[in-house]
Coordinates of C-alpha atoms in Angstrom, one line a residue:
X1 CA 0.0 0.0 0.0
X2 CA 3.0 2.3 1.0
X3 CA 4.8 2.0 -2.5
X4 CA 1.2 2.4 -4.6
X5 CA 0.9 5.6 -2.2
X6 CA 4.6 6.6 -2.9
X7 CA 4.4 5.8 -7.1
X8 CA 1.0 7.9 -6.8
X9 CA 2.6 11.3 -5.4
X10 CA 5.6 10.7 -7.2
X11 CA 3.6 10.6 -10.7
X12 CA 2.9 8.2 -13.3
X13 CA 6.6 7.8 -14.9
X14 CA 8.2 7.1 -11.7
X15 CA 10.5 4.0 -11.2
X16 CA 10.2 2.7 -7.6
X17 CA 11.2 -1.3 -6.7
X18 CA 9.6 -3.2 -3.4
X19 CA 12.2 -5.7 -2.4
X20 CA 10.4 -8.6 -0.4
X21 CA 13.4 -11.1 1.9
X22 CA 12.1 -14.3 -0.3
X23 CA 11.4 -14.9 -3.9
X24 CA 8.0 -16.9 -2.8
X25 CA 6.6 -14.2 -1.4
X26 CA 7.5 -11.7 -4.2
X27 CA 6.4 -14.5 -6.8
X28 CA 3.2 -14.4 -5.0
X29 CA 3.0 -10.6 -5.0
X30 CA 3.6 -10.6 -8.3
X31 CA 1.1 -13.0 -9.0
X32 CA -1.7 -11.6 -6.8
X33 CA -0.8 -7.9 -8.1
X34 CA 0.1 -7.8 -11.9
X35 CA -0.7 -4.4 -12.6
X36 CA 1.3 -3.0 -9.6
X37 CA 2.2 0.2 -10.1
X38 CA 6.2 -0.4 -9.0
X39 CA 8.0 -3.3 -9.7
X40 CA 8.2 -6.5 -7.6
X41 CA 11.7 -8.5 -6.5
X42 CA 13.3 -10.3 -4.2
X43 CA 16.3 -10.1 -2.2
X44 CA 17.6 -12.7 -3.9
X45 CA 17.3 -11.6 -7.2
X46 CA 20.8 -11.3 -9.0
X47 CA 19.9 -7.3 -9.6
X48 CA 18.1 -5.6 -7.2
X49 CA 19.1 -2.2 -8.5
X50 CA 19.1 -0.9 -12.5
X51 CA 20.0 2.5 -13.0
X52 CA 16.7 4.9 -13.3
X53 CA 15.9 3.1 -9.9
X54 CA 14.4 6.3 -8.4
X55 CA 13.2 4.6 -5.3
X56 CA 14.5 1.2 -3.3
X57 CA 11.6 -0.3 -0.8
X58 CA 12.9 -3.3 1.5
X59 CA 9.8 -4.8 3.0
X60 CA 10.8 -6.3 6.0
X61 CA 14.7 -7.2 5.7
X62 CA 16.0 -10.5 7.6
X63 CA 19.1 -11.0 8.7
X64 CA 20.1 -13.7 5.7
X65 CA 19.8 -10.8 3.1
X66 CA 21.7 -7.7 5.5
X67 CA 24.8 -8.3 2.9
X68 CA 22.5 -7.7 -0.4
X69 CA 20.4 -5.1 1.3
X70 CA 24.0 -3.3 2.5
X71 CA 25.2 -3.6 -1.2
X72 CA 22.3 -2.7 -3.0
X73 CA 21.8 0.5 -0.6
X74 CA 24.9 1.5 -1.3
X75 CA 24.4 1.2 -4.9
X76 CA 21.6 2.9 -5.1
X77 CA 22.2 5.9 -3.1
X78 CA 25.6 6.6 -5.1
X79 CA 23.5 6.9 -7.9
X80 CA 20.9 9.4 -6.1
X81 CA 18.1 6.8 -5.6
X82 CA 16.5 6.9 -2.2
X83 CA 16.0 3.8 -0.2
X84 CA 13.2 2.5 2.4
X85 CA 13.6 0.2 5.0
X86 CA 10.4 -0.8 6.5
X87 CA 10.2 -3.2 9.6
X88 CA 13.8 -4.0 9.0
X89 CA 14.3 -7.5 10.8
X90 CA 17.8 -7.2 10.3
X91 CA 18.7 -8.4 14.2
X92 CA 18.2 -11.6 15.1
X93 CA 18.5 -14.1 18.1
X94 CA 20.3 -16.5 16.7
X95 CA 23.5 -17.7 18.8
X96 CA 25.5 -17.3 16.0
X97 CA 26.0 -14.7 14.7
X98 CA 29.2 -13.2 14.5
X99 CA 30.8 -9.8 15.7
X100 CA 31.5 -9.1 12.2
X101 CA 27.7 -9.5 10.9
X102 CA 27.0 -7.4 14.1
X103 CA 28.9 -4.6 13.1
X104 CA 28.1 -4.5 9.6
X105 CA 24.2 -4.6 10.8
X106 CA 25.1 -1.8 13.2
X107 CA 27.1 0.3 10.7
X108 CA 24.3 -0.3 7.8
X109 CA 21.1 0.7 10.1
X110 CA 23.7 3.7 12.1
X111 CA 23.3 5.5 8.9
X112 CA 19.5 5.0 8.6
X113 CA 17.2 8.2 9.7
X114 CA 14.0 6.5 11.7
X115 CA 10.9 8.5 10.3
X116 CA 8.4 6.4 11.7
X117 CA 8.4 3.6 14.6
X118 CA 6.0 1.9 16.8
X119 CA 8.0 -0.7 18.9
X120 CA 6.0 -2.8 21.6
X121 CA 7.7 -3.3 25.0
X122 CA 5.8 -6.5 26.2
X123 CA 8.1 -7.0 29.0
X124 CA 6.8 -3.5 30.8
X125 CA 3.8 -2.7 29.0
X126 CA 5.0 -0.1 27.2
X127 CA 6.2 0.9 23.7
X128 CA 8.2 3.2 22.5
X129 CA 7.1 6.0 19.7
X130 CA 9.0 7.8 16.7
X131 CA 7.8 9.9 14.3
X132 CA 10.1 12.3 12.1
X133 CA 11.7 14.7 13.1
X134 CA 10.3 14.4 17.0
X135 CA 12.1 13.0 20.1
X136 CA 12.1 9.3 21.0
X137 CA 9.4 8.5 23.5
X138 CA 8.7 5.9 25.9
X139 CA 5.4 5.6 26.8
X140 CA 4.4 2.7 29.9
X141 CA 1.2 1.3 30.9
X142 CA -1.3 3.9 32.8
X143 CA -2.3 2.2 36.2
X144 CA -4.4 4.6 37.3
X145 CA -6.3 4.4 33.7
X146 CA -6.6 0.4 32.6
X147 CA -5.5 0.0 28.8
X148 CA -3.9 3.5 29.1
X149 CA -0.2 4.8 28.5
X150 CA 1.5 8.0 29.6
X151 CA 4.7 9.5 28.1
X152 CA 7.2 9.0 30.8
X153 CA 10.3 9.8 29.0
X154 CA 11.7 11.5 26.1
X155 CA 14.8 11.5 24.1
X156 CA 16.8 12.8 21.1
X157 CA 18.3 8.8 21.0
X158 CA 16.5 5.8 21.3
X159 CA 16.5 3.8 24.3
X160 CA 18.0 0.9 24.5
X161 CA 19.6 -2.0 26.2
X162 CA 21.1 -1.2 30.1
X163 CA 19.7 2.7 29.6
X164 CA 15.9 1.4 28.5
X165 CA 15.6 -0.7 31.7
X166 CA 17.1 1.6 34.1
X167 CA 14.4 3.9 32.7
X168 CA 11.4 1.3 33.0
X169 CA 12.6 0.2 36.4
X170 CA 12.6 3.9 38.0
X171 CA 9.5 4.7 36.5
X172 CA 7.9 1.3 38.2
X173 CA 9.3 1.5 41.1
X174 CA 6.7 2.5 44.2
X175 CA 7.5 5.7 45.4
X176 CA 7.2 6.3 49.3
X177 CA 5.3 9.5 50.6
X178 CA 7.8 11.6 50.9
X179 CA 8.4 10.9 46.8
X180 CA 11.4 8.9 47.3
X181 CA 12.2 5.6 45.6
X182 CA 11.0 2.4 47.9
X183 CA 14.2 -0.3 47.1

């Protein structure tokens, strides 16, 4: 829907490319959509982009295509075409994976801007919110309103790892009457 959207407001002559991680699904696509206004592929396709590319859109990225997604971006952005990650799954929590596959994932995605993100925090009942060019948010779980959140902090980075739970665990830890932190 994005990428009909996006060949729509670019106009009728533009050349935009929705890369899906596996060549069933984009087979299906394909099938299901023939008169698609962009053009269909799959990440492993042997050329992802031709020149005249105007737009690249990765629909959800997994971690076995991060080394064609890393090439292809760069590829296409020396050339001027722009390039959309959306719900990049480009982490994963497989055992082993290697320092060097975790630095090319963090170098690749470090160079990304977030426009938009909407990332469920099951663990504390909370998510955290982006959307271009606002701060990061971190919303938790309203008691005194069921089914409820309430912004509890914001940042210009996201929150992550030791910093995200030290966060979390301030913000639900009782609080005595004089306002200080019950340990």
């Amino acid at each position: 829907e994005y990428a009909a959207q996006l060949c729509e407001r670019m106009g009728p002559d533009s050349k935009v490319k929705v890369v899906f991680p596996d060549a069933g699904c984009a087979a299906m696509l394909k099938a299901r959509w023939p008169e698609a206004p962009f053009a269909i592929a799959s990440a492993n396709d042997r050329l992802l982009y031709q020149d005249g590319d105007e737009v690249l859109v990765f629909a959800a990225p997994d971690p076995p295509s991060l080394e064609k997604v890393t090439s292809t971006t760069k590829l296409a952005n020396e050339s001027g075409a722009a390039v959309v990650l959306i719900n990049p799954r480009l982490a994963s929590g497989d055992a082993g994976i290697g320092l060097t596959v975790r630095r090319m994932r963090q170098d690749f995605l470090g160079r990304m801007t977030v426009v938009y993100c909407l990332q469920p925090l099951p663990w504390c009942n909370g998510s955290i919110f982006k959307r271009y060019p606002g701060l990061w948010r971190l919303y938790l779980e309203d008691d005194t309103r069921p089914g409820r959140f309430k912004l509890v902090q914001e940042s210009a980075t996201r929150l992550a790892g030791d910093d995200l739970d030290d966060v979390v665990m301030s913000k639900l830890r009782p609080e005595g009457e004089d306002g200080e932190e019950i340990e």
